[in-house]
């Protein structure tokens, strides 16, 4: 397995685009409104996906808020899951570094949600959420959407909400049903 520094920047950039597209697709599925995503200059080997903030905070006594917190952990897990789709594909397989270090900020951002959920085993919760994200990403329409979004992000370094909506619609992607009140 090659060391990270030996992997061409174009390959690392494409993997990063798939990472961000993973967040986008799973967030979109769960009805989170994306504002934009971007790959950081100069080479785009790290990035960020931004969603509209929630209109209200999370409360531990509200079942709906606990579900939202679990969804946030799932969305944060989707980056690494989406990136693995790239590394397992034809272009990435030969360059796979063996260990991904691109997930640290996502793990940090999960901590407040995990603290709210207070699971008996945080590792099991993260695994559950990663499986949920992977299940979404492996749906055919979602795979198509993720690849289209990643390719656009790789080419342009930035993608906005309107482009994401158009690509998700073109792929025939479906959102999760609205929660019952």
mmCIF file of C-alpha atoms in Angstrom:
data_model
loop_
_atom_site.group_PDB
_atom_site.id
_atom_site.type_symbol
_atom_site.label_atom_id
_atom_site.label_comp_id
_atom_site.label_asym_id
_atom_site.label_seq_id
_atom_site.Cartn_x
_atom_site.Cartn_y
_atom_site.Cartn_z
ATOM 1 C CA UNK A 1 0.000 0.000 0.000
ATOM 2 C CA UNK A 2 1.372 3.401 -0.929
ATOM 3 C CA UNK A 3 2.069 6.057 1.656
ATOM 4 C CA UNK A 4 -0.347 8.965 1.507
ATOM 5 C CA UNK A 5 2.364 11.327 0.253
ATOM 6 C CA UNK A 6 3.071 8.986 -2.691
ATOM 7 C CA UNK A 7 -0.524 9.118 -3.923
ATOM 8 C CA UNK A 8 -0.928 11.646 -6.763
ATOM 9 C CA UNK A 9 -2.835 14.773 -5.698
ATOM 10 C CA UNK A 10 -5.448 14.174 -8.426
ATOM 11 C CA UNK A 11 -6.284 10.778 -6.888
ATOM 12 C CA UNK A 12 -6.441 12.219 -3.364
ATOM 13 C CA UNK A 13 -8.625 15.072 -4.655
ATOM 14 C CA UNK A 14 -11.055 12.631 -6.290
ATOM 15 C CA UNK A 15 -11.227 10.612 -3.051
ATOM 16 C CA UNK A 16 -11.935 13.820 -1.132
ATOM 17 C CA UNK A 17 -14.712 14.717 -3.580
ATOM 18 C CA UNK A 18 -16.313 11.292 -2.987
ATOM 19 C CA UNK A 19 -15.966 11.849 0.781
ATOM 20 C CA UNK A 20 -17.835 15.169 0.601
ATOM 21 C CA UNK A 21 -20.380 13.729 -1.842
ATOM 22 C CA UNK A 22 -21.082 10.994 0.721
ATOM 23 C CA UNK A 23 -22.036 13.645 3.293
ATOM 24 C CA UNK A 24 -24.131 15.465 0.686
ATOM 25 C CA UNK A 25 -26.093 12.428 -0.520
ATOM 26 C CA UNK A 26 -26.874 11.035 2.934
ATOM 27 C CA UNK A 27 -27.688 14.518 4.237
ATOM 28 C CA UNK A 28 -30.004 15.124 1.276
ATOM 29 C CA UNK A 29 -31.673 11.751 1.861
ATOM 30 C CA UNK A 30 -32.380 12.781 5.456
ATOM 31 C CA UNK A 31 -33.791 16.139 4.311
ATOM 32 C CA UNK A 32 -30.883 18.297 5.478
ATOM 33 C CA UNK A 33 -30.578 21.424 3.331
ATOM 34 C CA UNK A 34 -27.062 21.786 1.928
ATOM 35 C CA UNK A 35 -25.719 25.282 1.386
ATOM 36 C CA UNK A 36 -22.524 24.246 -0.392
ATOM 37 C CA UNK A 37 -19.514 21.964 -0.356
ATOM 38 C CA UNK A 38 -15.994 22.752 -1.424
ATOM 39 C CA UNK A 39 -12.522 21.312 -1.781
ATOM 40 C CA UNK A 40 -9.895 23.431 -0.055
ATOM 41 C CA UNK A 41 -7.153 25.004 -2.179
ATOM 42 C CA UNK A 42 -4.576 24.549 -3.427
ATOM 43 C CA UNK A 43 -4.926 20.836 -4.273
ATOM 44 C CA UNK A 44 -8.383 20.030 -2.929
ATOM 45 C CA UNK A 45 -7.253 17.072 -0.844
ATOM 46 C CA UNK A 46 -9.483 18.175 2.042
ATOM 47 C CA UNK A 47 -12.949 19.647 1.929
ATOM 48 C CA UNK A 48 -16.065 20.688 3.774
ATOM 49 C CA UNK A 49 -19.798 20.231 3.351
ATOM 50 C CA UNK A 50 -22.104 22.814 4.915
ATOM 51 C CA UNK A 51 -25.776 22.402 5.755
ATOM 52 C CA UNK A 52 -28.361 24.951 6.860
ATOM 53 C CA UNK A 53 -28.319 25.177 10.653
ATOM 54 C CA UNK A 54 -31.206 23.700 12.583
ATOM 55 C CA UNK A 55 -33.827 26.239 13.636
ATOM 56 C CA UNK A 56 -33.747 25.021 17.233
ATOM 57 C CA UNK A 57 -31.345 23.186 19.496
ATOM 58 C CA UNK A 58 -31.398 19.579 20.609
ATOM 59 C CA UNK A 59 -33.070 18.489 23.858
ATOM 60 C CA UNK A 60 -32.345 15.100 25.446
ATOM 61 C CA UNK A 61 -35.970 14.657 26.553
ATOM 62 C CA UNK A 62 -37.355 14.974 23.003
ATOM 63 C CA UNK A 63 -37.486 11.697 21.069
ATOM 64 C CA UNK A 64 -37.392 13.609 17.770
ATOM 65 C CA UNK A 65 -34.189 15.361 18.806
ATOM 66 C CA UNK A 66 -32.575 12.048 19.712
ATOM 67 C CA UNK A 67 -33.479 10.765 16.240
ATOM 68 C CA UNK A 68 -32.020 13.949 14.695
ATOM 69 C CA UNK A 69 -28.803 13.410 16.656
ATOM 70 C CA UNK A 70 -28.512 9.841 15.347
ATOM 71 C CA UNK A 71 -29.105 11.117 11.809
ATOM 72 C CA UNK A 72 -26.312 13.670 12.271
ATOM 73 C CA UNK A 73 -23.921 10.883 13.287
ATOM 74 C CA UNK A 74 -25.043 8.972 10.177
ATOM 75 C CA UNK A 75 -24.407 11.992 7.933
ATOM 76 C CA UNK A 76 -20.985 12.514 9.499
ATOM 77 C CA UNK A 77 -20.214 8.799 8.981
ATOM 78 C CA UNK A 78 -21.184 9.065 5.323
ATOM 79 C CA UNK A 79 -17.995 10.906 4.368
ATOM 80 C CA UNK A 80 -15.717 7.982 5.102
ATOM 81 C CA UNK A 81 -18.258 5.542 3.640
ATOM 82 C CA UNK A 82 -18.454 7.633 0.471
ATOM 83 C CA UNK A 83 -14.685 7.869 0.242
ATOM 84 C CA UNK A 84 -14.372 4.083 0.511
ATOM 85 C CA UNK A 85 -16.601 3.772 -2.552
ATOM 86 C CA UNK A 86 -13.907 5.680 -4.446
ATOM 87 C CA UNK A 87 -11.001 3.653 -3.016
ATOM 88 C CA UNK A 88 -12.806 0.390 -3.869
ATOM 89 C CA UNK A 89 -13.414 1.538 -7.451
ATOM 90 C CA UNK A 90 -11.229 1.058 -10.492
ATOM 91 C CA UNK A 91 -9.392 4.397 -10.220
ATOM 92 C CA UNK A 92 -8.729 4.301 -6.489
ATOM 93 C CA UNK A 93 -8.013 0.632 -5.804
ATOM 94 C CA UNK A 94 -4.367 0.714 -6.871
ATOM 95 C CA UNK A 95 -3.705 3.761 -4.666
ATOM 96 C CA UNK A 96 -5.654 2.823 -1.530
ATOM 97 C CA UNK A 97 -3.505 3.941 1.430
ATOM 98 C CA UNK A 98 -4.802 1.225 3.776
ATOM 99 C CA UNK A 99 -5.876 3.618 6.499
ATOM 100 C CA UNK A 100 -7.980 6.719 6.045
ATOM 101 C CA UNK A 101 -7.034 9.777 8.037
ATOM 102 C CA UNK A 102 -9.704 11.949 6.475
ATOM 103 C CA UNK A 103 -12.348 11.152 9.084
ATOM 104 C CA UNK A 104 -10.880 12.867 12.178
ATOM 105 C CA UNK A 105 -12.870 16.085 11.927
ATOM 106 C CA UNK A 106 -16.057 14.080 11.343
ATOM 107 C CA UNK A 107 -15.370 12.034 14.490
ATOM 108 C CA UNK A 108 -14.831 15.263 16.444
ATOM 109 C CA UNK A 109 -18.121 16.697 15.169
ATOM 110 C CA UNK A 110 -19.967 13.515 16.225
ATOM 111 C CA UNK A 111 -19.014 13.938 19.881
ATOM 112 C CA UNK A 112 -21.784 16.364 20.951
ATOM 113 C CA UNK A 113 -24.424 14.169 19.296
ATOM 114 C CA UNK A 114 -23.028 11.021 20.902
ATOM 115 C CA UNK A 115 -22.959 12.812 24.263
ATOM 116 C CA UNK A 116 -26.627 13.729 23.820
ATOM 117 C CA UNK A 117 -27.555 10.153 22.880
ATOM 118 C CA UNK A 118 -25.551 8.620 25.764
ATOM 119 C CA UNK A 119 -25.245 5.173 24.161
ATOM 120 C CA UNK A 120 -23.871 2.328 26.295
ATOM 121 C CA UNK A 121 -21.177 1.846 23.627
ATOM 122 C CA UNK A 122 -20.272 4.811 21.392
ATOM 123 C CA UNK A 123 -18.310 2.544 19.048
ATOM 124 C CA UNK A 124 -21.382 0.412 18.378
ATOM 125 C CA UNK A 125 -23.431 3.542 17.687
ATOM 126 C CA UNK A 126 -20.821 4.782 15.198
ATOM 127 C CA UNK A 127 -20.793 1.350 13.505
ATOM 128 C CA UNK A 128 -24.598 1.334 13.328
ATOM 129 C CA UNK A 129 -24.611 4.808 11.769
ATOM 130 C CA UNK A 130 -21.839 3.894 9.306
ATOM 131 C CA UNK A 131 -23.860 0.854 8.184
ATOM 132 C CA UNK A 132 -26.936 3.067 7.772
ATOM 133 C CA UNK A 133 -24.936 5.561 5.682
ATOM 134 C CA UNK A 134 -23.462 2.763 3.567
ATOM 135 C CA UNK A 135 -26.918 1.278 2.949
ATOM 136 C CA UNK A 136 -28.113 4.643 1.632
ATOM 137 C CA UNK A 137 -25.023 5.185 -0.531
ATOM 138 C CA UNK A 138 -25.284 1.751 -2.150
ATOM 139 C CA UNK A 139 -28.790 2.322 -3.498
ATOM 140 C CA UNK A 140 -28.407 2.590 -7.290
ATOM 141 C CA UNK A 141 -29.834 6.120 -7.604
ATOM 142 C CA UNK A 142 -27.722 7.323 -4.689
ATOM 143 C CA UNK A 143 -24.563 5.784 -6.200
ATOM 144 C CA UNK A 144 -25.299 7.602 -9.444
ATOM 145 C CA UNK A 145 -25.943 10.869 -7.607
ATOM 146 C CA UNK A 146 -22.824 10.519 -5.462
ATOM 147 C CA UNK A 147 -20.613 9.909 -8.471
ATOM 148 C CA UNK A 148 -22.139 12.828 -10.394
ATOM 149 C CA UNK A 149 -21.756 15.173 -7.417
ATOM 150 C CA UNK A 150 -18.197 13.992 -6.729
ATOM 151 C CA UNK A 151 -17.141 14.457 -10.358
ATOM 152 C CA UNK A 152 -18.610 17.977 -10.398
ATOM 153 C CA UNK A 153 -16.956 18.835 -7.081
ATOM 154 C CA UNK A 154 -13.635 17.439 -8.314
ATOM 155 C CA UNK A 155 -13.856 19.510 -11.504
ATOM 156 C CA UNK A 156 -15.125 22.788 -10.022
ATOM 157 C CA UNK A 157 -13.923 22.643 -6.370
ATOM 158 C CA UNK A 158 -17.347 23.827 -5.202
ATOM 159 C CA UNK A 159 -20.978 22.813 -5.516
ATOM 160 C CA UNK A 160 -24.129 24.578 -4.363
ATOM 161 C CA UNK A 161 -27.620 23.598 -3.291
ATOM 162 C CA UNK A 162 -29.287 24.083 -6.685
ATOM 163 C CA UNK A 163 -26.734 21.877 -8.444
ATOM 164 C CA UNK A 164 -27.138 19.175 -5.803
ATOM 165 C CA UNK A 165 -30.933 19.253 -6.126
ATOM 166 C CA UNK A 166 -30.714 18.928 -9.912
ATOM 167 C CA UNK A 167 -28.248 16.031 -9.720
ATOM 168 C CA UNK A 168 -30.289 14.173 -7.101
ATOM 169 C CA UNK A 169 -33.441 14.614 -9.172
ATOM 170 C CA UNK A 170 -31.692 13.530 -12.376
ATOM 171 C CA UNK A 171 -30.443 10.378 -10.630
ATOM 172 C CA UNK A 172 -33.971 9.565 -9.447
ATOM 173 C CA UNK A 173 -32.926 9.687 -5.781
ATOM 174 C CA UNK A 174 -35.565 9.457 -3.061
ATOM 175 C CA UNK A 175 -35.625 11.209 0.289
ATOM 176 C CA UNK A 176 -36.499 9.521 3.559
ATOM 177 C CA UNK A 177 -40.178 9.815 4.473
ATOM 178 C CA UNK A 178 -41.137 12.679 6.736
ATOM 179 C CA UNK A 179 -41.216 11.632 10.382
ATOM 180 C CA UNK A 180 -44.621 11.120 11.942
ATOM 181 C CA UNK A 181 -45.643 13.804 14.415
#
